[in-house]
Amino acid sequence: MFLVLMLYALFASVFTLSKGALETTEPFFLIGVRMSLAGALMLAFLLIFQPEKLKLSKKDLMPILFLGFLNIYLTNALEFWGLQYLTSFKTCFIYSLSPFASALVAWGFFNERMNLKKWAGLVIGFLGFIPIFMYQTQEEAISGMLFSFSWAELAVAGAALSSVVGWLLLKDLIFDRGMSPLLANGLAMLIGGSGALIHSRLVETWEPVPVKDFPLFIVFGTALLIVSNLIAYNLYGYLLKRFSATFMSFAGFTTPLFTALFGWLFLDEVVALPFWVSTAIVFIGLFLFYREELVFKDEPSVN
């Protein structure tokens, strides 16, 4: 259990580190450097230690390109752009839409069963996001507004949806097509990171590169690379072998709590009442949903 809490504390620290990193550079450049380097390191590892896994067929090219675009480029571009204007804990909390979006996708496209209690859990969960969306800072408003929502909020919500589709593509490549996870992730990160660098070159000021503080940029960039790309995702894979995916998904709701703690400690962020109200409501929704999911899994199948 300690490792589970440590995992989500590490995931939470990514939002805190990213918020700090954005003080030293521009979002697309940060994404491009981090993801391109991580992808290159993964592919280099395969080339040196497991060259037999460097196999890619023509039919895998389009899924890999879409994975790089959706799960790496678009997800991170929307998330980091929104993070410029939002607090780290609000960004993380909005990103917690992912389990609910994933459930809807599974129901709509994969015929996953949904009973009344699971629907109630989803509805309560979605309603729980209303207080946090209604609480907006002046910095948030700078990003622009669409009705009652800031563009920063909508960008992070879009990142959550994009990541769900990206994970489905990754699952297809690994489990249905038999591709090595390191190869799929390495190629996707290299593709998505390269796209972010091209985007950066077009819209961000390069003099000679968009970095305001090189020493701090290296510190934050290295920390993000090690914590997120090298430790957290590998630890997640290890823990999935010991705990159910349902338990891991439910435990993942501790991430916004850790992010709020780190934001308060290290970024001087004020954790307002709407965050706690939303947290309580969404927790109830998640509890109802995952409790029913466990019941479904325990039911005997009928032929």
C-alpha atoms as a PDB file:
ATOM      1  CA  MET A   1       0.000   0.000   0.000  1.00  0.00           C
ATOM      2  CA  PHE A   2       2.913   2.323   0.709  1.00  0.00           C
ATOM      3  CA  LEU A   3       4.115   1.920  -2.886  1.00  0.00           C
ATOM      4  CA  VAL A   4       0.631   2.798  -4.183  1.00  0.00           C
ATOM      5  CA  LEU A   5       0.584   6.043  -2.193  1.00  0.00           C
ATOM      6  CA  MET A   6       4.156   6.783  -3.263  1.00  0.00           C
ATOM      7  CA  LEU A   7       3.175   6.264  -6.911  1.00  0.00           C
ATOM      8  CA  TYR A   8       0.368   8.818  -6.781  1.00  0.00           C
ATOM      9  CA  ALA A   9       2.516  11.221  -4.786  1.00  0.00           C
ATOM     10  CA  LEU A  10       5.035  10.983  -7.643  1.00  0.00           C
ATOM     11  CA  PHE A  11       2.301  11.608 -10.225  1.00  0.00           C
ATOM     12  CA  ALA A  12       1.161  14.607  -8.143  1.00  0.00           C
ATOM     13  CA  SER A  13       4.691  15.982  -8.008  1.00  0.00           C
ATOM     14  CA  VAL A  14       4.695  16.074 -11.826  1.00  0.00           C
ATOM     15  CA  PHE A  15       2.070  18.861 -11.742  1.00  0.00           C
ATOM     16  CA  THR A  16       4.084  20.767  -9.130  1.00  0.00           C
ATOM     17  CA  LEU A  17       7.347  20.343 -11.047  1.00  0.00           C
ATOM     18  CA  SER A  18       5.632  21.282 -14.319  1.00  0.00           C
ATOM     19  CA  LYS A  19       4.244  24.474 -12.777  1.00  0.00           C
ATOM     20  CA  GLY A  20       7.760  25.366 -11.626  1.00  0.00           C
ATOM     21  CA  ALA A  21       9.274  24.438 -14.985  1.00  0.00           C
ATOM     22  CA  LEU A  22       6.878  26.770 -16.806  1.00  0.00           C
ATOM     23  CA  GLU A  23       8.489  29.664 -14.923  1.00  0.00           C
ATOM     24  CA  THR A  24      11.743  28.890 -16.776  1.00  0.00           C
ATOM     25  CA  THR A  25      10.564  28.153 -20.321  1.00  0.00           C
ATOM     26  CA  GLU A  26       7.606  27.979 -22.722  1.00  0.00           C
ATOM     27  CA  PRO A  27       5.091  25.074 -22.635  1.00  0.00           C
ATOM     28  CA  PHE A  28       5.615  23.593 -26.109  1.00  0.00           C
ATOM     29  CA  PHE A  29       9.400  23.729 -25.828  1.00  0.00           C
ATOM     30  CA  LEU A  30       9.249  22.003 -22.432  1.00  0.00           C
ATOM     31  CA  ILE A  31       7.013  19.243 -23.809  1.00  0.00           C
ATOM     32  CA  GLY A  32       9.157  18.810 -26.906  1.00  0.00           C
ATOM     33  CA  VAL A  33      12.488  18.512 -25.102  1.00  0.00           C
ATOM     34  CA  ARG A  34      11.177  16.253 -22.344  1.00  0.00           C
ATOM     35  CA  MET A  35       9.237  13.851 -24.569  1.00  0.00           C
ATOM     36  CA  SER A  36      11.786  13.678 -27.396  1.00  0.00           C
ATOM     37  CA  LEU A  37      14.583  12.909 -24.942  1.00  0.00           C
ATOM     38  CA  ALA A  38      12.513  10.313 -23.066  1.00  0.00           C
ATOM     39  CA  GLY A  39      11.498   8.611 -26.325  1.00  0.00           C
ATOM     40  CA  ALA A  40      15.082   8.565 -27.591  1.00  0.00           C
ATOM     41  CA  LEU A  41      16.289   7.033 -24.302  1.00  0.00           C
ATOM     42  CA  MET A  42      13.654   4.278 -24.467  1.00  0.00           C
ATOM     43  CA  LEU A  43      14.506   3.411 -28.070  1.00  0.00           C
ATOM     44  CA  ALA A  44      18.234   3.479 -27.297  1.00  0.00           C
ATOM     45  CA  PHE A  45      17.646   1.057 -24.410  1.00  0.00           C
ATOM     46  CA  LEU A  46      15.820  -1.332 -26.756  1.00  0.00           C
ATOM     47  CA  LEU A  47      18.516  -1.023 -29.413  1.00  0.00           C
ATOM     48  CA  ILE A  48      21.277  -1.897 -26.933  1.00  0.00           C
ATOM     49  CA  PHE A  49      19.619  -4.451 -24.648  1.00  0.00           C
ATOM     50  CA  GLN A  50      16.558  -5.835 -26.490  1.00  0.00           C
ATOM     51  CA  PRO A  51      17.076  -5.302 -30.243  1.00  0.00           C
ATOM     52  CA  GLU A  52      14.753  -8.213 -31.041  1.00  0.00           C
ATOM     53  CA  LYS A  53      11.807  -6.077 -29.861  1.00  0.00           C
ATOM     54  CA  LEU A  54      12.486  -3.334 -32.414  1.00  0.00           C
ATOM     55  CA  LYS A  55       9.900  -4.705 -34.813  1.00  0.00           C
ATOM     56  CA  LEU A  56       7.358  -2.495 -36.548  1.00  0.00           C
ATOM     57  CA  SER A  57       4.991  -3.507 -39.340  1.00  0.00           C
ATOM     58  CA  LYS A  58       3.372  -1.161 -41.857  1.00  0.00           C
ATOM     59  CA  LYS A  59      -0.066  -1.691 -40.300  1.00  0.00           C
ATOM     60  CA  ASP A  60       1.271  -0.323 -37.001  1.00  0.00           C
ATOM     61  CA  LEU A  61       2.431   3.001 -38.474  1.00  0.00           C
ATOM     62  CA  MET A  62      -0.896   4.853 -38.364  1.00  0.00           C
ATOM     63  CA  PRO A  63      -1.794   3.748 -34.801  1.00  0.00           C
ATOM     64  CA  ILE A  64       1.681   4.831 -33.638  1.00  0.00           C
ATOM     65  CA  LEU A  65       1.286   8.221 -35.348  1.00  0.00           C
ATOM     66  CA  PHE A  66      -2.147   8.712 -33.761  1.00  0.00           C
ATOM     67  CA  LEU A  67      -0.755   7.619 -30.379  1.00  0.00           C
ATOM     68  CA  GLY A  68       2.058  10.147 -30.639  1.00  0.00           C
ATOM     69  CA  PHE A  69      -0.371  12.880 -31.665  1.00  0.00           C
ATOM     70  CA  LEU A  70      -3.120  12.185 -29.114  1.00  0.00           C
ATOM     71  CA  ASN A  71      -1.410  10.730 -26.058  1.00  0.00           C
ATOM     72  CA  ILE A  72       1.788  12.777 -26.189  1.00  0.00           C
ATOM     73  CA  TYR A  73       1.460  15.933 -28.288  1.00  0.00           C
ATOM     74  CA  LEU A  74      -2.201  16.951 -27.898  1.00  0.00           C
ATOM     75  CA  THR A  75      -2.649  15.760 -24.302  1.00  0.00           C
ATOM     76  CA  ASN A  76       0.480  17.514 -23.052  1.00  0.00           C
ATOM     77  CA  ALA A  77       0.002  20.623 -25.200  1.00  0.00           C
ATOM     78  CA  LEU A  78      -3.496  21.205 -23.816  1.00  0.00           C
ATOM     79  CA  GLU A  79      -2.489  20.322 -20.249  1.00  0.00           C
ATOM     80  CA  PHE A  80       0.625  22.520 -20.119  1.00  0.00           C
ATOM     81  CA  TRP A  81      -1.065  25.434 -21.866  1.00  0.00           C
ATOM     82  CA  GLY A  82      -3.877  25.330 -19.293  1.00  0.00           C
ATOM     83  CA  LEU A  83      -1.414  24.869 -16.424  1.00  0.00           C
ATOM     84  CA  GLN A  84       0.050  28.316 -17.195  1.00  0.00           C
ATOM     85  CA  TYR A  85      -3.187  29.906 -15.964  1.00  0.00           C
ATOM     86  CA  LEU A  86      -4.482  27.368 -13.415  1.00  0.00           C
ATOM     87  CA  THR A  87      -3.203  26.261 -10.036  1.00  0.00           C
ATOM     88  CA  SER A  88      -1.432  22.906 -10.061  1.00  0.00           C
ATOM     89  CA  PHE A  89      -4.120  21.242  -7.923  1.00  0.00           C
ATOM     90  CA  LYS A  90      -7.000  22.504 -10.081  1.00  0.00           C
ATOM     91  CA  THR A  91      -5.238  21.240 -13.206  1.00  0.00           C
ATOM     92  CA  CYS A  92      -4.753  17.843 -11.591  1.00  0.00           C
ATOM     93  CA  PHE A  93      -8.343  17.751 -10.347  1.00  0.00           C
ATOM     94  CA  ILE A  94      -9.802  18.502 -13.784  1.00  0.00           C
ATOM     95  CA  TYR A  95      -7.513  15.811 -15.179  1.00  0.00           C
ATOM     96  CA  SER A  96      -9.360  13.422 -12.837  1.00  0.00           C
ATOM     97  CA  LEU A  97     -12.178  13.484 -15.406  1.00  0.00           C
ATOM     98  CA  SER A  98     -10.268  10.668 -17.120  1.00  0.00           C
ATOM     99  CA  PRO A  99     -11.870   7.712 -15.233  1.00  0.00           C
ATOM    100  CA  PHE A 100     -15.367   9.025 -15.961  1.00  0.00           C
ATOM    101  CA  ALA A 101     -14.569   9.684 -19.622  1.00  0.00           C
ATOM    102  CA  SER A 102     -12.991   6.232 -19.881  1.00  0.00           C
ATOM    103  CA  ALA A 103     -16.146   4.626 -18.469  1.00  0.00           C
ATOM    104  CA  LEU A 104     -18.321   6.429 -21.029  1.00  0.00           C
ATOM    105  CA  VAL A 105     -16.025   5.396 -23.888  1.00  0.00           C
ATOM    106  CA  ALA A 106     -16.062   1.772 -22.667  1.00  0.00           C
ATOM    107  CA  TRP A 107     -19.866   1.857 -22.509  1.00  0.00           C
ATOM    108  CA  GLY A 108     -20.324   3.587 -25.870  1.00  0.00           C
ATOM    109  CA  PHE A 109     -17.765   1.721 -27.975  1.00  0.00           C
ATOM    110  CA  PHE A 110     -17.022  -1.542 -26.142  1.00  0.00           C
ATOM    111  CA  ASN A 111     -20.500  -2.430 -24.822  1.00  0.00           C
ATOM    112  CA  GLU A 112     -19.403  -2.382 -21.178  1.00  0.00           C
ATOM    113  CA  ARG A 113     -22.290  -3.038 -18.804  1.00  0.00           C
ATOM    114  CA  MET A 114     -23.646  -0.073 -16.842  1.00  0.00           C
ATOM    115  CA  ASN A 115     -26.352  -0.542 -14.210  1.00  0.00           C
ATOM    116  CA  LEU A 116     -28.315   2.163 -12.392  1.00  0.00           C
ATOM    117  CA  LYS A 117     -25.826   2.488  -9.512  1.00  0.00           C
ATOM    118  CA  LYS A 118     -22.877   2.872 -11.881  1.00  0.00           C
ATOM    119  CA  TRP A 119     -24.760   5.566 -13.788  1.00  0.00           C
ATOM    120  CA  ALA A 120     -25.542   7.260 -10.466  1.00  0.00           C
ATOM    121  CA  GLY A 121     -21.840   7.181  -9.605  1.00  0.00           C
ATOM    122  CA  LEU A 122     -20.941   8.764 -12.943  1.00  0.00           C
ATOM    123  CA  VAL A 123     -23.589  11.486 -12.661  1.00  0.00           C
ATOM    124  CA  ILE A 124     -22.574  12.343  -9.078  1.00  0.00           C
ATOM    125  CA  GLY A 125     -18.932  12.358 -10.146  1.00  0.00           C
ATOM    126  CA  PHE A 126     -19.570  14.764 -13.020  1.00  0.00           C
ATOM    127  CA  LEU A 127     -21.678  17.022 -10.767  1.00  0.00           C
ATOM    128  CA  GLY A 128     -18.769  17.108  -8.346  1.00  0.00           C
ATOM    129  CA  PHE A 129     -16.701  19.051 -10.854  1.00  0.00           C
ATOM    130  CA  ILE A 130     -19.140  21.994 -10.843  1.00  0.00           C
ATOM    131  CA  PRO A 131     -17.790  23.741  -7.683  1.00  0.00           C
ATOM    132  CA  ILE A 132     -14.168  23.624  -8.869  1.00  0.00           C
ATOM    133  CA  PHE A 133     -15.160  24.908 -12.328  1.00  0.00           C
ATOM    134  CA  MET A 134     -17.130  27.758 -10.754  1.00  0.00           C
ATOM    135  CA  TYR A 135     -14.109  28.873  -8.713  1.00  0.00           C
ATOM    136  CA  GLN A 136     -11.956  30.972 -11.053  1.00  0.00           C
ATOM    137  CA  THR A 137      -9.001  33.260 -10.424  1.00  0.00           C
ATOM    138  CA  GLN A 138      -8.085  36.467 -12.267  1.00  0.00           C
ATOM    139  CA  GLU A 139      -5.113  34.703 -13.846  1.00  0.00           C
ATOM    140  CA  GLU A 140      -7.471  32.075 -15.211  1.00  0.00           C
ATOM    141  CA  ALA A 141      -9.667  34.711 -16.826  1.00  0.00           C
ATOM    142  CA  ILE A 142      -6.651  35.961 -18.813  1.00  0.00           C
ATOM    143  CA  SER A 143      -6.844  32.774 -20.900  1.00  0.00           C
ATOM    144  CA  GLY A 144     -10.282  33.866 -22.151  1.00  0.00           C
ATOM    145  CA  MET A 145     -13.802  32.658 -21.417  1.00  0.00           C
ATOM    146  CA  LEU A 146     -16.362  30.505 -23.190  1.00  0.00           C
ATOM    147  CA  PHE A 147     -19.685  30.967 -21.403  1.00  0.00           C
ATOM    148  CA  SER A 148     -18.898  30.181 -17.726  1.00  0.00           C
ATOM    149  CA  PHE A 149     -15.697  28.245 -18.436  1.00  0.00           C
ATOM    150  CA  SER A 150     -12.195  29.561 -18.926  1.00  0.00           C
ATOM    151  CA  TRP A 151     -10.262  28.325 -21.946  1.00  0.00           C
ATOM    152  CA  ALA A 152      -7.624  27.018 -19.536  1.00  0.00           C
ATOM    153  CA  GLU A 153     -10.206  24.758 -17.854  1.00  0.00           C
ATOM    154  CA  LEU A 154     -11.507  23.540 -21.201  1.00  0.00           C
ATOM    155  CA  ALA A 155      -7.961  22.862 -22.414  1.00  0.00           C
ATOM    156  CA  VAL A 156      -7.186  20.613 -19.433  1.00  0.00           C
ATOM    157  CA  ALA A 157     -10.552  18.852 -19.806  1.00  0.00           C
ATOM    158  CA  GLY A 158      -9.647  18.271 -23.462  1.00  0.00           C
ATOM    159  CA  ALA A 159      -6.302  16.848 -22.343  1.00  0.00           C
ATOM    160  CA  ALA A 160      -8.101  14.362 -20.095  1.00  0.00           C
ATOM    161  CA  LEU A 161     -10.327  13.205 -22.967  1.00  0.00           C
ATOM    162  CA  SER A 162      -7.397  12.968 -25.372  1.00  0.00           C
ATOM    163  CA  SER A 163      -5.422  10.867 -22.898  1.00  0.00           C
ATOM    164  CA  VAL A 164      -8.289   8.361 -22.613  1.00  0.00           C
ATOM    165  CA  VAL A 165      -8.329   7.783 -26.381  1.00  0.00           C
ATOM    166  CA  GLY A 166      -4.535   7.617 -26.357  1.00  0.00           C
ATOM    167  CA  TRP A 167      -4.487   4.927 -23.676  1.00  0.00           C
ATOM    168  CA  LEU A 168      -6.988   2.882 -25.704  1.00  0.00           C
ATOM    169  CA  LEU A 169      -4.643   3.089 -28.705  1.00  0.00           C
ATOM    170  CA  LEU A 170      -1.707   2.053 -26.523  1.00  0.00           C
ATOM    171  CA  LYS A 171      -3.689  -0.888 -25.154  1.00  0.00           C
ATOM    172  CA  ASP A 172      -4.500  -2.009 -28.712  1.00  0.00           C
ATOM    173  CA  LEU A 173      -0.848  -1.821 -29.778  1.00  0.00           C
ATOM    174  CA  ILE A 174       0.458  -3.721 -26.746  1.00  0.00           C
ATOM    175  CA  PHE A 175      -2.220  -6.339 -26.076  1.00  0.00           C
ATOM    176  CA  ASP A 176      -3.808  -6.870 -29.501  1.00  0.00           C
ATOM    177  CA  ARG A 177      -0.820  -6.294 -31.783  1.00  0.00           C
ATOM    178  CA  GLY A 178       1.868  -7.605 -29.427  1.00  0.00           C
ATOM    179  CA  MET A 179       4.113  -4.543 -29.571  1.00  0.00           C
ATOM    180  CA  SER A 180       6.671  -3.925 -26.836  1.00  0.00           C
ATOM    181  CA  PRO A 181       5.447  -1.211 -24.396  1.00  0.00           C
ATOM    182  CA  LEU A 182       8.877   0.440 -24.564  1.00  0.00           C
ATOM    183  CA  LEU A 183       8.746   0.535 -28.368  1.00  0.00           C
ATOM    184  CA  ALA A 184       5.190   1.921 -28.468  1.00  0.00           C
ATOM    185  CA  ASN A 185       5.868   4.557 -25.812  1.00  0.00           C
ATOM    186  CA  GLY A 186       9.320   5.398 -27.162  1.00  0.00           C
ATOM    187  CA  LEU A 187       8.090   6.001 -30.709  1.00  0.00           C
ATOM    188  CA  ALA A 188       5.003   7.900 -29.506  1.00  0.00           C
ATOM    189  CA  MET A 189       7.094  10.167 -27.284  1.00  0.00           C
ATOM    190  CA  LEU A 190       9.594  10.827 -30.057  1.00  0.00           C
ATOM    191  CA  ILE A 191       6.797  11.641 -32.532  1.00  0.00           C
ATOM    192  CA  GLY A 192       4.765  13.749 -30.099  1.00  0.00           C
ATOM    193  CA  GLY A 193       7.863  15.494 -28.746  1.00  0.00           C
ATOM    194  CA  SER A 194       9.069  16.339 -32.248  1.00  0.00           C
ATOM    195  CA  GLY A 195       5.644  17.774 -33.055  1.00  0.00           C
ATOM    196  CA  ALA A 196       5.771  19.922 -29.918  1.00  0.00           C
ATOM    197  CA  LEU A 197       9.234  21.234 -30.863  1.00  0.00           C
ATOM    198  CA  ILE A 198       7.991  22.172 -34.347  1.00  0.00           C
ATOM    199  CA  HIS A 199       4.989  23.910 -32.750  1.00  0.00           C
ATOM    200  CA  SER A 200       7.344  25.707 -30.360  1.00  0.00           C
ATOM    201  CA  ARG A 201       9.523  26.929 -33.236  1.00  0.00           C
ATOM    202  CA  LEU A 202       6.465  28.367 -34.964  1.00  0.00           C
ATOM    203  CA  VAL A 203       4.772  30.158 -32.051  1.00  0.00           C
ATOM    204  CA  GLU A 204       7.366  30.658 -29.287  1.00  0.00           C
ATOM    205  CA  THR A 205      10.326  33.053 -29.293  1.00  0.00           C
ATOM    206  CA  TRP A 206      13.675  31.332 -29.911  1.00  0.00           C
ATOM    207  CA  GLU A 207      16.604  33.602 -28.925  1.00  0.00           C
ATOM    208  CA  PRO A 208      18.341  31.173 -29.369  1.00  0.00           C
ATOM    209  CA  VAL A 209      15.866  28.935 -27.489  1.00  0.00           C
ATOM    210  CA  PRO A 210      12.800  29.839 -25.365  1.00  0.00           C
ATOM    211  CA  VAL A 211      14.498  29.354 -21.977  1.00  0.00           C
ATOM    212  CA  LYS A 212      14.612  32.131 -19.363  1.00  0.00           C
ATOM    213  CA  ASP A 213      16.737  30.353 -16.739  1.00  0.00           C
ATOM    214  CA  PHE A 214      18.954  27.515 -18.012  1.00  0.00           C
ATOM    215  CA  PRO A 215      20.110  26.103 -14.626  1.00  0.00           C
ATOM    216  CA  LEU A 216      16.549  25.883 -13.278  1.00  0.00           C
ATOM    217  CA  PHE A 217      15.261  24.574 -16.612  1.00  0.00           C
ATOM    218  CA  ILE A 218      17.781  21.716 -16.461  1.00  0.00           C
ATOM    219  CA  VAL A 219      16.864  20.961 -12.828  1.00  0.00           C
ATOM    220  CA  PHE A 220      13.101  20.899 -13.462  1.00  0.00           C
ATOM    221  CA  GLY A 221      13.424  19.144 -16.821  1.00  0.00           C
ATOM    222  CA  THR A 222      15.649  16.401 -15.413  1.00  0.00           C
ATOM    223  CA  ALA A 223      13.362  15.939 -12.413  1.00  0.00           C
ATOM    224  CA  LEU A 224      10.306  15.608 -14.679  1.00  0.00           C
ATOM    225  CA  LEU A 225      12.087  13.122 -16.917  1.00  0.00           C
ATOM    226  CA  ILE A 226      13.206  10.932 -14.010  1.00  0.00           C
ATOM    227  CA  VAL A 227      10.044  11.127 -11.892  1.00  0.00           C
ATOM    228  CA  SER A 228       7.420  10.865 -14.643  1.00  0.00           C
ATOM    229  CA  ASN A 229       8.920   9.094 -17.636  1.00  0.00           C
ATOM    230  CA  LEU A 230      11.338   6.733 -15.883  1.00  0.00           C
ATOM    231  CA  ILE A 231      10.022   6.007 -12.361  1.00  0.00           C
ATOM    232  CA  ALA A 232       6.265   6.614 -12.093  1.00  0.00           C
ATOM    233  CA  TYR A 233       5.069   4.805 -15.228  1.00  0.00           C
ATOM    234  CA  ASN A 234       7.327   1.800 -14.609  1.00  0.00           C
ATOM    235  CA  LEU A 235       6.177   1.637 -10.974  1.00  0.00           C
ATOM    236  CA  TYR A 236       2.570   1.796 -12.182  1.00  0.00           C
ATOM    237  CA  GLY A 237       3.165  -1.213 -14.440  1.00  0.00           C
ATOM    238  CA  TYR A 238       4.744  -3.117 -11.544  1.00  0.00           C
ATOM    239  CA  LEU A 239       1.852  -2.335  -9.177  1.00  0.00           C
ATOM    240  CA  LEU A 240      -0.749  -3.415 -11.754  1.00  0.00           C
ATOM    241  CA  LYS A 241       0.683  -6.921 -11.354  1.00  0.00           C
ATOM    242  CA  ARG A 242      -0.005  -6.796  -7.595  1.00  0.00           C
ATOM    243  CA  PHE A 243      -3.269  -4.844  -7.424  1.00  0.00           C
ATOM    244  CA  SER A 244      -6.388  -4.777  -9.601  1.00  0.00           C
ATOM    245  CA  ALA A 245      -6.792  -2.030 -12.193  1.00  0.00           C
ATOM    246  CA  THR A 246     -10.025  -1.058 -10.402  1.00  0.00           C
ATOM    247  CA  PHE A 247      -8.228  -0.520  -7.094  1.00  0.00           C
ATOM    248  CA  MET A 248      -5.426   1.394  -8.806  1.00  0.00           C
ATOM    249  CA  SER A 249      -7.916   3.662 -10.575  1.00  0.00           C
ATOM    250  CA  PHE A 250      -9.781   4.363  -7.338  1.00  0.00           C
ATOM    251  CA  ALA A 251      -6.546   4.986  -5.417  1.00  0.00           C
ATOM    252  CA  GLY A 252      -5.553   7.427  -8.157  1.00  0.00           C
ATOM    253  CA  PHE A 253      -7.984   9.955  -6.703  1.00  0.00           C
ATOM    254  CA  THR A 254      -5.379  10.648  -4.016  1.00  0.00           C
ATOM    255  CA  THR A 255      -3.324  12.435  -6.697  1.00  0.00           C
ATOM    256  CA  PRO A 256      -5.238  15.776  -6.506  1.00  0.00           C
ATOM    257  CA  LEU A 257      -4.891  15.668  -2.707  1.00  0.00           C
ATOM    258  CA  PHE A 258      -1.130  15.243  -2.957  1.00  0.00           C
ATOM    259  CA  THR A 259      -1.010  17.979  -5.611  1.00  0.00           C
ATOM    260  CA  ALA A 260      -2.927  20.365  -3.346  1.00  0.00           C
ATOM    261  CA  LEU A 261      -0.477  19.629  -0.520  1.00  0.00           C
ATOM    262  CA  PHE A 262       2.584  20.161  -2.739  1.00  0.00           C
ATOM    263  CA  GLY A 263       1.081  23.308  -4.293  1.00  0.00           C
ATOM    264  CA  TRP A 264       0.447  24.751  -0.840  1.00  0.00           C
ATOM    265  CA  LEU A 265       3.916  23.802   0.431  1.00  0.00           C
ATOM    266  CA  PHE A 266       6.089  24.714  -2.551  1.00  0.00           C
ATOM    267  CA  LEU A 267       4.093  27.074  -4.804  1.00  0.00           C
ATOM    268  CA  ASP A 268       2.219  29.149  -2.194  1.00  0.00           C
ATOM    269  CA  GLU A 269      -1.088  28.142  -3.782  1.00  0.00           C
ATOM    270  CA  VAL A 270      -4.254  28.742  -1.769  1.00  0.00           C
ATOM    271  CA  VAL A 271      -6.446  25.637  -1.630  1.00  0.00           C
ATOM    272  CA  ALA A 272      -9.945  27.129  -1.603  1.00  0.00           C
ATOM    273  CA  LEU A 273     -13.168  25.607  -0.237  1.00  0.00           C
ATOM    274  CA  PRO A 274     -14.594  24.651  -3.698  1.00  0.00           C
ATOM    275  CA  PHE A 275     -11.709  22.196  -4.112  1.00  0.00           C
ATOM    276  CA  TRP A 276     -12.688  20.314  -0.953  1.00  0.00           C
ATOM    277  CA  VAL A 277     -16.398  20.362  -1.852  1.00  0.00           C
ATOM    278  CA  SER A 278     -15.646  18.947  -5.304  1.00  0.00           C
ATOM    279  CA  THR A 279     -13.277  16.391  -3.804  1.00  0.00           C
ATOM    280  CA  ALA A 280     -15.955  15.082  -1.421  1.00  0.00           C
ATOM    281  CA  ILE A 281     -18.654  14.835  -4.131  1.00  0.00           C
ATOM    282  CA  VAL A 282     -16.388  13.209  -6.732  1.00  0.00           C
ATOM    283  CA  PHE A 283     -15.126  10.732  -4.118  1.00  0.00           C
ATOM    284  CA  ILE A 284     -18.729   9.624  -3.469  1.00  0.00           C
ATOM    285  CA  GLY A 285     -19.287   9.205  -7.214  1.00  0.00           C
ATOM    286  CA  LEU A 286     -16.096   7.197  -7.635  1.00  0.00           C
ATOM    287  CA  PHE A 287     -16.934   5.039  -4.617  1.00  0.00           C
ATOM    288  CA  LEU A 288     -20.379   4.178  -6.022  1.00  0.00           C
ATOM    289  CA  PHE A 289     -18.992   3.465  -9.479  1.00  0.00           C
ATOM    290  CA  TYR A 290     -16.040   1.304  -8.460  1.00  0.00           C
ATOM    291  CA  ARG A 291     -18.046  -0.511  -5.778  1.00  0.00           C
ATOM    292  CA  GLU A 292     -20.481  -1.600  -8.472  1.00  0.00           C
ATOM    293  CA  GLU A 293     -17.609  -2.526 -10.771  1.00  0.00           C
ATOM    294  CA  LEU A 294     -16.247  -4.879  -8.110  1.00  0.00           C
ATOM    295  CA  VAL A 295     -19.723  -6.402  -7.715  1.00  0.00           C
ATOM    296  CA  PHE A 296     -19.897  -6.953 -11.493  1.00  0.00           C
ATOM    297  CA  LYS A 297     -16.531  -8.708 -11.498  1.00  0.00           C
ATOM    298  CA  ASP A 298     -17.572 -10.972  -8.624  1.00  0.00           C
ATOM    299  CA  GLU A 299     -20.792 -12.065 -10.338  1.00  0.00           C
ATOM    300  CA  PRO A 300     -20.640 -15.562 -11.899  1.00  0.00           C
ATOM    301  CA  SER A 301     -21.051 -15.612 -15.652  1.00  0.00           C
ATOM    302  CA  VAL A 302     -24.161 -17.277 -17.081  1.00  0.00           C
ATOM    303  CA  ASN A 303     -23.917 -19.237 -20.327  1.00  0.00           C
END
